[in-house]
Tab-separated table of C-alpha atoms in Angstrom:
chain	number	residue	atom	x	y	z
A	236	MET	CA	0.000	0.000	0.000
A	237	GLU	CA	3.163	2.151	-0.071
A	238	LEU	CA	2.378	3.515	3.389
A	239	GLU	CA	4.937	4.752	5.867
A	240	ALA	CA	5.824	2.306	8.635
A	241	GLN	CA	3.443	2.611	11.598
A	242	TRP	CA	1.316	5.203	9.809
A	243	TRP	CA	-1.428	4.695	12.406
A	244	THR	CA	0.676	6.490	15.049
A	245	GLY	CA	1.385	9.592	12.947
A	246	GLN	CA	-0.386	12.918	12.549
A	247	LEU	CA	-1.895	11.868	9.221
A	248	ALA	CA	-3.420	8.650	10.596
A	249	ALA	CA	-7.037	9.863	10.428
A	250	ASP	CA	-6.568	11.123	6.856
A	251	ILE	CA	-4.912	7.882	5.726
A	252	HIS	CA	-7.697	5.875	7.359
A	253	GLN	CA	-10.294	7.983	5.551
A	254	ALA	CA	-8.481	7.438	2.237
A	255	LEU	CA	-8.444	3.656	2.826
A	256	ARG	CA	-12.161	3.701	3.659
A	257	TYR	CA	-12.798	5.573	0.404
A	258	LYS	CA	-10.716	3.082	-1.599
A	259	GLU	CA	-12.554	0.078	-0.145
A	260	LEU	CA	-15.800	1.455	-1.573
A	261	LYS	CA	-14.307	0.972	-5.036
A	262	LEU	CA	-13.012	-2.580	-4.602
A	263	PRO	CA	-13.762	-5.029	-7.466
A	264	SER	CA	-16.874	-7.157	-7.028
A	265	TYR	CA	-16.425	-10.757	-5.876
A	266	LYS	CA	-19.015	-13.355	-6.898
A	267	GLY	CA	-17.539	-16.571	-5.456
A	268	GLN	CA	-18.071	-18.370	-8.751
A	269	SER	CA	-14.667	-20.014	-9.301
A	270	PRO	CA	-14.894	-23.672	-10.506
A	271	GLN	CA	-11.949	-24.299	-8.148
A	272	LEU	CA	-13.573	-22.672	-5.128
A	273	HIS	CA	-13.232	-25.939	-3.148
A	274	LEU	CA	-9.417	-25.557	-3.453
A	275	ARG	CA	-9.424	-21.981	-2.262
A	276	ARG	CA	-8.739	-22.818	1.417
A	277	TYR	CA	-5.673	-24.899	0.466
A	278	PHE	CA	-4.129	-22.090	-1.578
A	279	ALA	CA	-4.959	-19.430	1.023
A	280	ASP	CA	-3.150	-21.608	3.589
A	281	LEU	CA	-0.262	-22.099	1.149
A	282	ILE	CA	0.145	-18.327	0.775
A	283	ALA	CA	0.051	-17.938	4.578
A	284	ILE	CA	2.698	-20.640	5.080
A	285	VAL	CA	5.020	-19.238	2.398
A	286	SER	CA	4.594	-15.654	3.631
A	287	ASN	CA	5.438	-16.774	7.182
A	288	ARG	CA	8.524	-18.575	5.902
A	289	PHE	CA	9.767	-15.371	4.270
A	290	ARG	CA	8.524	-13.223	7.181
A	291	LEU	CA	6.335	-11.062	4.988
A	292	CYS	CA	4.045	-8.512	6.603
A	293	PRO	CA	0.322	-9.291	7.141
A	294	ALA	CA	-0.644	-6.674	4.540
A	295	ALA	CA	1.332	-8.562	1.858
A	296	ARG	CA	-0.222	-11.882	2.879
A	297	HIS	CA	-3.772	-10.553	2.870
A	298	LEU	CA	-3.305	-8.687	-0.391
A	299	ALA	CA	-1.912	-11.876	-1.998
A	300	VAL	CA	-4.951	-13.923	-0.933
A	301	TYR	CA	-7.281	-11.167	-2.110
A	302	LEU	CA	-5.586	-11.058	-5.526
A	303	LEU	CA	-5.909	-14.857	-5.720
A	304	ASP	CA	-9.623	-14.692	-4.841
A	305	LEU	CA	-10.337	-12.079	-7.498
A	306	PHE	CA	-8.289	-13.896	-10.138
A	307	MET	CA	-9.892	-17.295	-9.425
A	308	ASP	CA	-13.291	-15.600	-9.599
A	309	ARG	CA	-12.605	-14.647	-13.205
A	310	TYR	CA	-10.801	-17.687	-14.642
A	311	ASP	CA	-11.031	-21.475	-14.797
A	312	ILE	CA	-7.537	-22.554	-13.713
A	313	SER	CA	-5.948	-26.013	-13.500
A	314	ILE	CA	-4.635	-27.184	-10.118
A	315	GLN	CA	-1.022	-27.122	-11.330
A	316	GLN	CA	-1.403	-23.614	-12.678
A	317	LEU	CA	-3.056	-22.478	-9.451
A	318	HIS	CA	0.263	-23.042	-7.657
A	319	VAL	CA	1.926	-20.640	-10.087
A	320	VAL	CA	-0.946	-18.152	-9.742
A	321	ALA	CA	-0.851	-18.272	-5.919
A	322	LEU	CA	2.912	-17.728	-5.740
A	323	SER	CA	2.709	-14.970	-8.369
A	324	CYS	CA	0.024	-13.232	-6.284
A	325	LEU	CA	2.285	-13.453	-3.235
A	326	LEU	CA	5.269	-12.179	-5.209
A	327	LEU	CA	3.294	-9.255	-6.627
A	328	ALA	CA	1.820	-8.379	-3.219
A	329	SER	CA	5.238	-8.524	-1.540
A	330	LYS	CA	6.720	-6.251	-4.222
A	331	PHE	CA	3.911	-3.783	-3.489
A	332	GLU	CA	3.932	-3.992	0.320
A	333	GLU	CA	7.508	-4.905	1.284
A	334	LYS	CA	10.992	-3.477	0.886
A	335	GLU	CA	12.915	-4.915	-2.054
A	336	ASP	CA	15.251	-7.096	0.026
A	337	SER	CA	12.257	-8.838	1.646
A	338	VAL	CA	10.730	-9.992	-1.652
A	339	PRO	CA	11.217	-13.780	-2.167
A	340	LYS	CA	13.668	-14.775	-4.893
A	341	LEU	CA	12.863	-17.151	-7.775
A	342	GLU	CA	15.216	-19.894	-6.549
A	343	GLN	CA	13.678	-19.687	-3.053
A	344	LEU	CA	10.185	-20.211	-4.469
A	345	ASN	CA	11.363	-23.177	-6.558
A	346	SER	CA	12.809	-24.820	-3.448
A	347	LEU	CA	9.407	-24.902	-1.728
A	348	GLY	CA	7.996	-28.351	-0.982
A	349	CYS	CA	4.735	-27.630	-2.818
A	350	MET	CA	6.713	-26.973	-5.992
A	351	THR	CA	8.865	-30.095	-5.844
A	352	ASN	CA	5.840	-32.255	-4.938
A	353	MET	CA	4.002	-31.014	-8.034
A	354	ASN	CA	7.127	-31.281	-10.239
A	355	LEU	CA	6.800	-27.581	-10.958
A	356	VAL	CA	9.655	-25.238	-11.800
A	357	LEU	CA	9.082	-21.506	-12.089
A	358	THR	CA	11.056	-19.615	-14.694
A	359	LYS	CA	11.609	-15.886	-14.853
A	360	GLN	CA	9.642	-15.798	-18.097
A	361	ASN	CA	6.495	-17.573	-16.848
A	362	LEU	CA	6.546	-15.541	-13.625
A	363	LEU	CA	6.731	-12.291	-15.581
A	364	HIS	CA	3.959	-13.518	-17.868
A	365	MET	CA	1.738	-14.367	-14.877
A	366	GLU	CA	2.487	-11.073	-13.130
A	367	LEU	CA	1.594	-9.192	-16.296
A	368	LEU	CA	-1.675	-11.124	-16.610
A	369	LEU	CA	-2.504	-10.350	-12.967
A	370	LEU	CA	-1.726	-6.656	-13.397
A	371	GLU	CA	-3.832	-6.456	-16.540
A	372	THR	CA	-6.699	-8.241	-14.749
A	373	PHE	CA	-6.625	-5.625	-11.979
A	374	GLN	CA	-6.011	-2.774	-14.432
A	375	TRP	CA	-2.599	-2.155	-12.849
A	376	ASN	CA	-4.227	-1.183	-9.563
A	377	LEU	CA	-2.864	-3.024	-6.530
A	378	CYS	CA	-3.972	-0.371	-4.068
A	379	LEU	CA	-6.660	-2.686	-2.708
A	380	PRO	CA	-7.295	-2.316	1.050
A	381	THR	CA	-7.665	-5.505	3.087
A	382	ALA	CA	-8.557	-6.028	6.747
A	383	ALA	CA	-4.812	-6.157	7.506
A	384	HIS	CA	-4.452	-2.550	6.332
A	385	PHE	CA	-6.943	-1.328	8.963
A	386	ILE	CA	-6.208	-3.533	11.969
A	387	ASP	CA	-3.270	-1.605	13.490
A	388	TYR	CA	-5.177	1.677	13.432
A	389	TYR	CA	-8.047	0.103	15.347
A	390	LEU	CA	-5.702	-1.743	17.721
A	391	SER	CA	-4.114	1.589	18.671
A	392	ILE	CA	-7.123	2.305	20.925
A	393	ALA	CA	-8.523	-1.226	21.316
A	394	VAL	CA	-7.528	-1.348	24.995
A	395	HIS	CA	-7.696	1.551	27.447
A	396	GLU	CA	-6.920	1.867	31.148
A	397	THR	CA	-10.592	2.620	31.837
A	398	ASP	CA	-11.638	-0.810	30.459
A	399	LEU	CA	-12.703	-3.411	32.998
A	400	HIS	CA	-11.610	-7.061	32.978
A	401	ASP	CA	-14.298	-9.386	34.350
A	402	GLY	CA	-15.827	-6.293	35.917
A	403	TRP	CA	-12.609	-5.299	37.715
A	404	PRO	CA	-9.906	-2.724	36.906
A	405	MET	CA	-7.118	-4.129	34.746
A	406	VAL	CA	-4.068	-5.436	36.563
A	407	CYS	CA	-1.631	-4.869	33.682
A	408	LEU	CA	-2.539	-2.624	30.732
A	409	GLU	CA	0.528	-3.521	28.623
A	410	LYS	CA	-0.027	-7.249	29.024
A	411	THR	CA	-3.675	-6.871	27.991
A	412	LYS	CA	-2.580	-4.910	24.895
A	413	LEU	CA	-0.228	-7.754	23.936
A	414	TYR	CA	-3.028	-10.311	24.280
A	415	MET	CA	-5.345	-8.051	22.292
A	416	ALA	CA	-2.838	-7.890	19.418
A	417	LYS	CA	-2.343	-11.667	19.563
A	418	TYR	CA	-6.076	-12.457	19.400
A	419	ALA	CA	-6.745	-9.833	16.724
A	420	ASP	CA	-3.998	-11.396	14.589
A	421	TYR	CA	-5.578	-14.820	15.123
A	422	PHE	CA	-9.027	-13.619	14.020
A	423	LEU	CA	-7.448	-11.822	11.071
A	424	GLU	CA	-6.010	-15.170	9.934
A	425	VAL	CA	-9.395	-16.846	10.468
A	426	SER	CA	-10.936	-14.312	8.083
A	427	LEU	CA	-8.438	-15.387	5.393
A	428	GLN	CA	-9.612	-18.998	5.484
A	429	ASP	CA	-13.219	-18.422	4.412
A	430	HIS	CA	-14.123	-16.580	1.212
A	431	THR	CA	-17.483	-15.542	2.719
A	432	PHE	CA	-15.639	-12.780	4.629
A	433	LEU	CA	-15.287	-11.068	1.242
A	434	ASN	CA	-18.979	-10.216	1.632
A	435	TYR	CA	-17.945	-7.694	4.297
A	436	ALA	CA	-15.951	-4.497	3.826
A	437	PRO	CA	-12.291	-4.982	4.898
A	438	SER	CA	-12.629	-2.261	7.555
A	439	LEU	CA	-15.644	-4.085	8.992
A	440	VAL	CA	-13.698	-7.377	9.172
A	441	ALA	CA	-10.813	-5.626	10.944
A	442	THR	CA	-13.264	-4.001	13.367
A	443	ALA	CA	-14.960	-7.362	14.031
A	444	CYS	CA	-11.532	-8.899	14.769
A	445	VAL	CA	-10.972	-6.267	17.470
A	446	ALA	CA	-14.499	-6.718	18.866
A	447	SER	CA	-14.117	-10.527	18.926
A	448	SER	CA	-10.817	-10.143	20.776
A	449	ARG	CA	-12.465	-7.938	23.400
A	450	ILE	CA	-15.117	-10.634	23.892
A	451	ILE	CA	-12.474	-13.350	24.348
A	452	LEU	CA	-10.522	-11.147	26.781
A	453	ARG	CA	-13.755	-10.411	28.716
A	454	LEU	CA	-13.276	-6.655	28.527
A	455	SER	CA	-16.128	-4.286	29.259
A	456	PRO	CA	-17.805	-2.362	27.911
A	457	THR	CA	-17.662	-4.803	25.013
A	458	TRP	CA	-17.864	-2.035	22.423
A	459	PRO	CA	-16.777	1.282	23.972
A	460	THR	CA	-17.744	4.627	22.467
A	461	ARG	CA	-14.159	5.405	21.434
A	462	LEU	CA	-14.073	2.344	19.120
A	463	HIS	CA	-17.524	3.099	17.763
A	464	HIS	CA	-16.387	6.621	16.863
A	465	LEU	CA	-13.018	5.590	15.389
A	466	THR	CA	-14.354	2.739	13.243
A	467	ALA	CA	-17.796	4.255	12.543
A	468	TYR	CA	-19.336	0.797	13.106
A	469	SER	CA	-22.075	0.216	15.651
A	470	TRP	CA	-22.240	-3.033	17.607
A	471	ASP	CA	-25.410	-4.246	15.858
A	472	PHE	CA	-23.760	-3.786	12.469
A	473	LEU	CA	-20.762	-5.893	13.556
A	474	VAL	CA	-22.633	-8.839	15.086
A	475	PRO	CA	-23.014	-11.048	11.952
A	476	CYS	CA	-19.286	-10.834	11.177
A	477	ILE	CA	-18.317	-11.350	14.842
A	478	GLU	CA	-20.495	-14.479	15.054
A	479	ARG	CA	-18.823	-15.906	11.951
A	480	LEU	CA	-15.365	-15.218	13.360
A	481	LEU	CA	-16.209	-16.808	16.708
A	482	MET	CA	-17.569	-19.950	15.039
């Protein structure tokens, strides 16, 4: 997303958040009509595993899965070719979201177990061809907000010293913040595993991840006014997404 590191702590945070909310209104439509939809979970997990191996940021991982979802929605792709598509999505997303030295190299991708098991070898030419096809499909626009792009901004005020834990004042604010971040990251990954979360706006999914984490941590009030104001989502509006995450 070409954003400055830790943008959510800077003076322009509110403006950047507003720009992301505007961009999510213009996201491509997703119909969930891929003939390979039953394989979608496997390839989303594959992207997550590979991105963890190369220590890519959550924004790159989520953008890669989103690109895969949109591409699968438009084309009938063989299982073998889906491996190439998935890795190309991850490569493209990492080039967009990461610094150059963090982007996986061709030989590193070819050494992955999924590639050797499928007897697949990526070449520079077929990777460039696939990247070009992806870029043309998305009209050269990779500025596509995902839940991962919103989560840190919402986490910045997700826990406050006035919150109660099990009805009592918090013993350790910093420890609770760490647990909040851990649970929010978990729910963020849960949202990657089911394509039905694409029915919700990315900002809503990120907000629901924070709300679900507050439920798990037994913080009250469950949805404080400060979070309602920052996210612009009321509790009633979040409930369907929260229930799906908690399932």
